[in-house]
Every structure is written in structure tokens, then in C-alpha cells.
PDB file of C-alpha atoms in Angstrom:
ATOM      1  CA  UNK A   1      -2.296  -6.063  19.426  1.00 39.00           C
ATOM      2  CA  UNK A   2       1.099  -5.706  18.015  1.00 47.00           C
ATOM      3  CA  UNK A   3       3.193  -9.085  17.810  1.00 48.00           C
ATOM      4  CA  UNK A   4       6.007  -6.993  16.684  1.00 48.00           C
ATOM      5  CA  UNK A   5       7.906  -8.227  19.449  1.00 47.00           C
ATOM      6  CA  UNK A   6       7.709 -11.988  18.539  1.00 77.00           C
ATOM      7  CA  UNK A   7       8.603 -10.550  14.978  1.00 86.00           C
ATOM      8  CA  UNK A   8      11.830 -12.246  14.021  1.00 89.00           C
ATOM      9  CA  UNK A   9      15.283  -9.675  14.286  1.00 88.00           C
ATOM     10  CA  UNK A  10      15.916 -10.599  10.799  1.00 90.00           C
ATOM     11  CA  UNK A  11      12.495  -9.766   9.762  1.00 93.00           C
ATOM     12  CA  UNK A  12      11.429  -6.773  11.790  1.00 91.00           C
ATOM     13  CA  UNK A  13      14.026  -3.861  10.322  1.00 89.00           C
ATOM     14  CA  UNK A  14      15.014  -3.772   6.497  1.00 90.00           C
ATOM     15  CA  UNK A  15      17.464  -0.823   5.552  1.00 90.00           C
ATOM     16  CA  UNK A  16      16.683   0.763   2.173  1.00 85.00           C
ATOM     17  CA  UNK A  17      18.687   3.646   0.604  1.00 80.00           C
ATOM     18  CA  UNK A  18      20.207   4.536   3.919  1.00 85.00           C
ATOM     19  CA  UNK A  19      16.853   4.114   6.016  1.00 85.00           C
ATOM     20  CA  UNK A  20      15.970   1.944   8.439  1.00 88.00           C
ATOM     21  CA  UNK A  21      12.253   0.529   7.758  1.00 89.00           C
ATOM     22  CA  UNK A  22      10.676  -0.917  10.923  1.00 91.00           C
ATOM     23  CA  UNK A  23       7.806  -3.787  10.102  1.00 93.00           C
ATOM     24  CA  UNK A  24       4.975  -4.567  12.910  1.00 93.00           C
ATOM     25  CA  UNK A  25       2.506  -7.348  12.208  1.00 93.00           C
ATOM     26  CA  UNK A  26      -1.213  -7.331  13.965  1.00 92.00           C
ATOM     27  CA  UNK A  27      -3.208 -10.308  14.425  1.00 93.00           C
ATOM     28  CA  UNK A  28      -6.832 -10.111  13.796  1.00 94.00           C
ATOM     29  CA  UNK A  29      -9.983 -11.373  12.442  1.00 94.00           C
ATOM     30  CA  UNK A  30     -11.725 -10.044   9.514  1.00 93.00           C
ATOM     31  CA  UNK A  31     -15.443  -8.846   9.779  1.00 93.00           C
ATOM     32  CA  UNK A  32     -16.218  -7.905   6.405  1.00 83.00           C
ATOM     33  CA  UNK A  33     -15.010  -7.989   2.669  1.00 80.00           C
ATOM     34  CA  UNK A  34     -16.978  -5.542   0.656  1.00 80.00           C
ATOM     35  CA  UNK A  35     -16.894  -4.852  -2.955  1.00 73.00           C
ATOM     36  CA  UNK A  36     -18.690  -2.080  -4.961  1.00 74.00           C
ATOM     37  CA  UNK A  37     -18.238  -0.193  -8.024  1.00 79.00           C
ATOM     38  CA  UNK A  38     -17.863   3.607  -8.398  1.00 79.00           C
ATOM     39  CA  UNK A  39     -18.678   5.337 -11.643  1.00 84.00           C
ATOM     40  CA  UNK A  40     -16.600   8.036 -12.614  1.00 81.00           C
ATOM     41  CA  UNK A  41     -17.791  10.712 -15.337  1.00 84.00           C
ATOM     42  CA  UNK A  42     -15.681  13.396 -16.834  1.00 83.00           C
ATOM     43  CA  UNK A  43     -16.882  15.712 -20.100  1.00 83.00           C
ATOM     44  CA  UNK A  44     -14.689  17.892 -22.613  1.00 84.00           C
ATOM     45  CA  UNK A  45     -16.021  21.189 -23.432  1.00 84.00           C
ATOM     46  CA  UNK A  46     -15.463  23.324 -26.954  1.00 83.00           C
ATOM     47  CA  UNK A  47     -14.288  26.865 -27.197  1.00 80.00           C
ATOM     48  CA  UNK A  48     -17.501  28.134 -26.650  1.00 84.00           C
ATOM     49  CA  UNK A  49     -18.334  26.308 -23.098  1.00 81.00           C
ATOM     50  CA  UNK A  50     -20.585  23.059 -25.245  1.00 84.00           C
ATOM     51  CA  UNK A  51     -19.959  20.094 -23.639  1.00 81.00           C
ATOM     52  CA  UNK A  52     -18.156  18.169 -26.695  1.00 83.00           C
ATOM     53  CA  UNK A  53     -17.846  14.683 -25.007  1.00 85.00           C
ATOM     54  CA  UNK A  54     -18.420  12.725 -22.070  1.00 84.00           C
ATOM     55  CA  UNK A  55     -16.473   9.813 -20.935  1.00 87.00           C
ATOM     56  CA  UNK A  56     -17.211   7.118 -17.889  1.00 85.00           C
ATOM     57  CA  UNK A  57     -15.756   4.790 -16.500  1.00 79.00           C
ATOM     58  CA  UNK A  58     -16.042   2.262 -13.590  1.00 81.00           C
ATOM     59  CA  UNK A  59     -13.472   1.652 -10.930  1.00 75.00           C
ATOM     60  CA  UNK A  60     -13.835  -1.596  -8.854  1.00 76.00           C
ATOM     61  CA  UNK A  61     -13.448  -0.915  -4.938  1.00 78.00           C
ATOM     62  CA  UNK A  62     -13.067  -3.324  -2.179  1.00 84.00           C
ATOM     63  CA  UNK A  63     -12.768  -3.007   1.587  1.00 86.00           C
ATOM     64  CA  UNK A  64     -12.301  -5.548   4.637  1.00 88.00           C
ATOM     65  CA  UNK A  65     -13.280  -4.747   8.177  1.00 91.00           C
ATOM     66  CA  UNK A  66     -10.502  -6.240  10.336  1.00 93.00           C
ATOM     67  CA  UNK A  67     -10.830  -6.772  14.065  1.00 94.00           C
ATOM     68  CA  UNK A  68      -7.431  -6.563  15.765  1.00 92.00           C
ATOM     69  CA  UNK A  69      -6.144  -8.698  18.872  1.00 90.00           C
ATOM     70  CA  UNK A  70      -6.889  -5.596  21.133  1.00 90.00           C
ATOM     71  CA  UNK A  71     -10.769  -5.002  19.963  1.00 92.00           C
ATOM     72  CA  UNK A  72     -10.130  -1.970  17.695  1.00 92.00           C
ATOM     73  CA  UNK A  73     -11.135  -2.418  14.619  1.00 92.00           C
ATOM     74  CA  UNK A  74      -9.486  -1.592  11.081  1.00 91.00           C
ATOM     75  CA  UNK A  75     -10.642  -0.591   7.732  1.00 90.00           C
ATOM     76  CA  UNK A  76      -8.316  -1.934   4.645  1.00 88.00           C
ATOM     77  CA  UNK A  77      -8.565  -1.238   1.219  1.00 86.00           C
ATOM     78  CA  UNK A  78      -7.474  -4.204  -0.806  1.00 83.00           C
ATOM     79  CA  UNK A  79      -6.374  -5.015  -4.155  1.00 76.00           C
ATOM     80  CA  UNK A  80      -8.720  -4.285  -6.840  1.00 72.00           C
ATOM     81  CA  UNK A  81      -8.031  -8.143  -8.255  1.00 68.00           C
ATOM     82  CA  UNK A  82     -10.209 -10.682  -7.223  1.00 66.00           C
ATOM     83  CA  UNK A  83      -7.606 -13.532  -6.647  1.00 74.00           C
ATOM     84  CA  UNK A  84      -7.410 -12.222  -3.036  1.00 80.00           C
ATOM     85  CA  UNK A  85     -10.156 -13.153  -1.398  1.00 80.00           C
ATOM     86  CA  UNK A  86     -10.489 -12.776   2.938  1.00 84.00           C
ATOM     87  CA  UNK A  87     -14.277 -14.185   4.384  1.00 88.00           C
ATOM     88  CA  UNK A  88     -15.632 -13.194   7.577  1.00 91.00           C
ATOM     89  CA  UNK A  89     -14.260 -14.863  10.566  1.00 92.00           C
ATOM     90  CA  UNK A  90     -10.411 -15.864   8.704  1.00 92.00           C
ATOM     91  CA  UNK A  91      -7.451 -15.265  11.159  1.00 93.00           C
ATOM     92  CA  UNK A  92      -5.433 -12.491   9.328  1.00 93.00           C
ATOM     93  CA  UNK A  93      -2.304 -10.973   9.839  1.00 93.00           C
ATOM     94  CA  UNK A  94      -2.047  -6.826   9.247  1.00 93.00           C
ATOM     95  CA  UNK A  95       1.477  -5.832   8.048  1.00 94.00           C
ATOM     96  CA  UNK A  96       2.480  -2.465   8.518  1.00 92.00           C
ATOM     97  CA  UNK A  97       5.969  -0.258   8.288  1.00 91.00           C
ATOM     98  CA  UNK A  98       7.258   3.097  10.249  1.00 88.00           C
ATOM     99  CA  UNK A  99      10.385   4.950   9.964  1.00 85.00           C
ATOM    100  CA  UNK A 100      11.459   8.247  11.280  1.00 80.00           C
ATOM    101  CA  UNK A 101      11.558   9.242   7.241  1.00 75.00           C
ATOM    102  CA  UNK A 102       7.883   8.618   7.109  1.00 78.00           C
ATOM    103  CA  UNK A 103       4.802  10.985   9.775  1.00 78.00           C
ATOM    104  CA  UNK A 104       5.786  10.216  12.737  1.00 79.00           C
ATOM    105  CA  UNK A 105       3.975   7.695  15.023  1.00 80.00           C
ATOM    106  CA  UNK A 106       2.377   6.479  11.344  1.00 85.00           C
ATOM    107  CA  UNK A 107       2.037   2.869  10.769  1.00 89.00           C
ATOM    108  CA  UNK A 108       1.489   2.517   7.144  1.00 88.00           C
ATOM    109  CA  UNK A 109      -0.435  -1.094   6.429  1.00 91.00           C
ATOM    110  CA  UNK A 110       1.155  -2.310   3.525  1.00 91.00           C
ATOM    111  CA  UNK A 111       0.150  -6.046   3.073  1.00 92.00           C
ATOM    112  CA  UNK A 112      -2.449  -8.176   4.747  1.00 93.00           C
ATOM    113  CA  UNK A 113      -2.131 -12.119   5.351  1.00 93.00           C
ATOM    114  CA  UNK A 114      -5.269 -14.617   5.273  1.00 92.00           C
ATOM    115  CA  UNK A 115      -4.074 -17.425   7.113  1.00 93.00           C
ATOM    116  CA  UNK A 116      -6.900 -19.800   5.976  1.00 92.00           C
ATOM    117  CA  UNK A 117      -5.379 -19.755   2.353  1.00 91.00           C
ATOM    118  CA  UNK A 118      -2.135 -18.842   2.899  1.00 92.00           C
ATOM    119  CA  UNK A 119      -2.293 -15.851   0.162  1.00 91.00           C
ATOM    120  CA  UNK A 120      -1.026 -12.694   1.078  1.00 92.00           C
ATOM    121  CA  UNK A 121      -1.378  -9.330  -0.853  1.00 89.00           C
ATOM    122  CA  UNK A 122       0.113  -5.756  -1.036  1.00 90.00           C
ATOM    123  CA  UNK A 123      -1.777  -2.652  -0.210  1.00 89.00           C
ATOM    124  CA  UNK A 124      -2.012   0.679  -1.653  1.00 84.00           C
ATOM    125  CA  UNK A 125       1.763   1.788  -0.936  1.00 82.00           C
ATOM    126  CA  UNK A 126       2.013   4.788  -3.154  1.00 80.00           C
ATOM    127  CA  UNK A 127       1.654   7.733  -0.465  1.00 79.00           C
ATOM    128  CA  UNK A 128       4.297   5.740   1.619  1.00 81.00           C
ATOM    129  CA  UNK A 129       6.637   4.930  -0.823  1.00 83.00           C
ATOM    130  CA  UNK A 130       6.646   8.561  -2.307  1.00 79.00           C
ATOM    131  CA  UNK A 131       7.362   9.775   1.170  1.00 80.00           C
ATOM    132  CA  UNK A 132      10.441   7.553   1.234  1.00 78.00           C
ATOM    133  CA  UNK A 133      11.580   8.657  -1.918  1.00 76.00           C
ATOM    134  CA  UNK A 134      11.348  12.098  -0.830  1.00 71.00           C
ATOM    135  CA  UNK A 135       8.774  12.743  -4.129  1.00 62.00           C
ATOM    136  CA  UNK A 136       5.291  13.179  -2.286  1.00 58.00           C
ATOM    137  CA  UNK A 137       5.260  16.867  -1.769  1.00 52.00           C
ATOM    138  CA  UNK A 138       3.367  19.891  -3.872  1.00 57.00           C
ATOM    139  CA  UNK A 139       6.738  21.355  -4.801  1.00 58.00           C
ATOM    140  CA  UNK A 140       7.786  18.042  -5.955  1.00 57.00           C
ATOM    141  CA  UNK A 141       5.462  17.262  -7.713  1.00 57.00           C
ATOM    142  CA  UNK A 142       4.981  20.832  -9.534  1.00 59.00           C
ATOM    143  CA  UNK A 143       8.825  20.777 -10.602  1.00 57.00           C
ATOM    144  CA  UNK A 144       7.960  17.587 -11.778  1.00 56.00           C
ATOM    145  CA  UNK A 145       4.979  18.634 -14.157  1.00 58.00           C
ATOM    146  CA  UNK A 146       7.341  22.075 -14.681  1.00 58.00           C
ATOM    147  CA  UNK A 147       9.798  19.907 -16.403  1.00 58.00           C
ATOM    148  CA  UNK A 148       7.648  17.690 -18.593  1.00 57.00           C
ATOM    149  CA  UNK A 149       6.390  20.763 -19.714  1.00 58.00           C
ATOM    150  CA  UNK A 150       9.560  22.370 -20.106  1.00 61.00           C
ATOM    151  CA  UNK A 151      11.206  19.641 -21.975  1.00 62.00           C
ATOM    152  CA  UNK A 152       8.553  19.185 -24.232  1.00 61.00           C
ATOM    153  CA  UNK A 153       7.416  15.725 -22.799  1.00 61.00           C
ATOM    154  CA  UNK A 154      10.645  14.352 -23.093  1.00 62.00           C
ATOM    155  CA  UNK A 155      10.798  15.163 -19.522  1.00 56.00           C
ATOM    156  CA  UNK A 156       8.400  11.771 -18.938  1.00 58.00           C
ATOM    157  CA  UNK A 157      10.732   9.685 -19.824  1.00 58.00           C
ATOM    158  CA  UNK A 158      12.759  11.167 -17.171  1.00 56.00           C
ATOM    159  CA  UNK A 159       9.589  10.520 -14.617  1.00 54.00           C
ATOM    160  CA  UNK A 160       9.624   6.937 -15.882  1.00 58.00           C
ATOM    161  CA  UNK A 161      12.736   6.275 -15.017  1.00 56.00           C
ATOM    162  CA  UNK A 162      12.875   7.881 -11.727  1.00 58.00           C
ATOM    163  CA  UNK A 163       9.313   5.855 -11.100  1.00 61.00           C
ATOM    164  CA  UNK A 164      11.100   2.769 -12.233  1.00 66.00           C
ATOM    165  CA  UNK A 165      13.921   3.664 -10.194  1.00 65.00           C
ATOM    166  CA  UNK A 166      11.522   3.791  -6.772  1.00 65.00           C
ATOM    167  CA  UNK A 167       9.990   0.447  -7.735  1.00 68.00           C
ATOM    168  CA  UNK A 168      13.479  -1.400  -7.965  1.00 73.00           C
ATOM    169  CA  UNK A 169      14.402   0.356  -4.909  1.00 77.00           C
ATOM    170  CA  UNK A 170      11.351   0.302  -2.576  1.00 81.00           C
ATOM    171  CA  UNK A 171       8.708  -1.330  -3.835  1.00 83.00           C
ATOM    172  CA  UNK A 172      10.598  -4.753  -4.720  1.00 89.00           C
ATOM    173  CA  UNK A 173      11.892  -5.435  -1.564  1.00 91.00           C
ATOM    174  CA  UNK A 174       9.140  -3.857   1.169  1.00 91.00           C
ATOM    175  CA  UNK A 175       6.818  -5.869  -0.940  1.00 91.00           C
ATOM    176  CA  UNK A 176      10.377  -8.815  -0.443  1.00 93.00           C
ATOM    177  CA  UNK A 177       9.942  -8.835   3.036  1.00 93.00           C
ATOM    178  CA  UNK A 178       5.956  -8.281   3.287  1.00 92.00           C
ATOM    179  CA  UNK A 179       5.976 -11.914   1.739  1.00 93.00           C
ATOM    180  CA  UNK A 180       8.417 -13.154   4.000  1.00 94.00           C
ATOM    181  CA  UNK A 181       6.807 -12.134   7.184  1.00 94.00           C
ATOM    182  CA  UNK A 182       3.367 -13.442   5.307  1.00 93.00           C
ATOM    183  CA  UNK A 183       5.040 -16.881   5.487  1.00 94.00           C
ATOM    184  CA  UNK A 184       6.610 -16.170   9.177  1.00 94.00           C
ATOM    185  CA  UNK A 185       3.079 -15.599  10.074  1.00 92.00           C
ATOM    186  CA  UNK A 186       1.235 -18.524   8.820  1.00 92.00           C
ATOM    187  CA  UNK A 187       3.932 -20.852  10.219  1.00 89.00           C
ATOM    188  CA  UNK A 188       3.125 -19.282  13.757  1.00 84.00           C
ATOM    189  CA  UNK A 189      -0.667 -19.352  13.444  1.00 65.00           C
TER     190      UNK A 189
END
């Protein structure tokens, strides 16, 4: 169930390049932190089709089963870092974020709240924050990889700055207010 309504004013809109971000929390209880490893293989191949070399490597994963205030249940992919931690049976606190500049009637999770340590940690934002930024489409991205190529690589400089540029824009303060309604929420708990 969304508590967006006992969400603070000052908390639940944040305007960002000339769009309005609106922030919903969900109260829950988490069923189940999981953590596995995936391998990932990937070979080079010579002119004439021989595989040359083979390269692996592993990529942690880790998942928690949430189970929201209205009985539905959630599945979360968390930080890869082990400093954030939820058990089974903690009193969390989903955030999530919609605008009209985002899908429509998409709430995009972007941090989740363990009340029994009072941590809180960001979620994978890069789909959502590429969508603000107006960067997330094919074309985009093709011009993009058109103009590295074009400029002779020079062009990623360019893409580092522009990715630098959507991390001091959007990234700093979502992730800003994510930790402020983190501490709203474990003052109301």
C-alpha cells in the first residue's frame, strides 16, 4: 500500500531540469534476500574462425522478495555490495519515482529502506535516469556510438561528460531525496 499520501509536501515532488519527479514510498516486509553468482564467458576468434581466447568472469547478483502493505509481493534487485544487508521478516520501506517524462503509470523503485538498521540503498536507476535525460533510445544511442566513431574516440570524452553531466543533474539529488525520505521513514516506523 502506498503511504504516498502521508509522504511529506516537501518530500513527495522534486523538480529537476524542468520536470516534476513524483516520489511514493511502500511499506512492506521482506521475505527473502538471495545472493548467487553468474558466470559470464566470452571468446575472441582469429581470421580464420579459431577461437584465439576465452575470457570469464563472475558477476555477483542479489535479490529480496518484499511483501507490500496490500499482500502483493515485489521482487528487488539490490546493490551488488554487501554492506546492505535486509533479513527476512525486517519492516522495509520501497521508494519509487513517476513523472509524465518517464512510461506512463511506471513506478520506477529506486531505493529501498531497512528500518531495523536504519541503512538505506539505491537501486539500479540507469533505465530511469536515461529516460529523463532523454538518452535511452536506439537512435540515441546509435548517434552516440556514430560519433565516437566518427571522431576517432575523442567523441568519449564527449560521452563522459554528458554521463557526468546526468549524474550531477539526476542522479545526485533523486539519490538527495531517496535518503531523505529513508530518514522520514524510519522516524515514522
Amino acid at each position: 500500500m502506498s503511504i504516498q499520501d502521508k509522504l511529506p509536501e516537501h518530500l513527495s515532488t522534486l523538480r529537476l531540469k524542468g520536470k516534476t519527479l513524483q516520489f511514493v514510498v511502500y511499506r512492506g516486509t521482506a521475505l527473502e534476500d538471495k545472493t548467487w553468482s553468474e558466470t559470464h564467458v566470452s571468446s575472441t576468434h582469429n581470421g580464420y574462425g579459431q577461437v584465439s581466447s576465452v575470457q570469464s568472469h563472475n558477476v555477483l547478483k542479489r535479490e529480496c522478495w518484499i511483501r507490500l502493505e496490500n499482500g502483493k509481493e515485489r521482487v528487488i534487485s539490490l546493490p551488488d555490495d554487501s554492506s546492505f544487508a535486509v533479513r527476512a521478516g525486517q519492516a522495509i520501506t520501497l521508494i519509487g519515482v513517476h513523472s509524465q517524462y518517464l512510461e506512463k503509470d511506471t513506478v520506477y523503485y529506486i531505493a529501498l529502506a531497512d528500518h531495523a538498521s536504519e541503512k538505506w540503498a539505491p537501486l539500479n536507476q540507469v533505465t530511469m535516469i536515461r529516460r529523463l535525460a532523454g538518452t535511452n533510445s536506439a537512435a540515441a544511442q546509435g548517434l552516440a556510438n556514430l560519433f565516437v566513431l566518427a571522431t576517432l574516440g575523442i567523441g568519449a570524452i564527449v560521452l563522459m561528460l554528458i554521463n557526468r553531466s546526468m549524474h550531477s543533474n539526476y542522479v545526485m539529488p533523486i539519490n538527495q531525496r531517496a535518503q531523505e525520505i529513508a530518514q522520514w521513514s524510519f522516524q515514522q516506523a
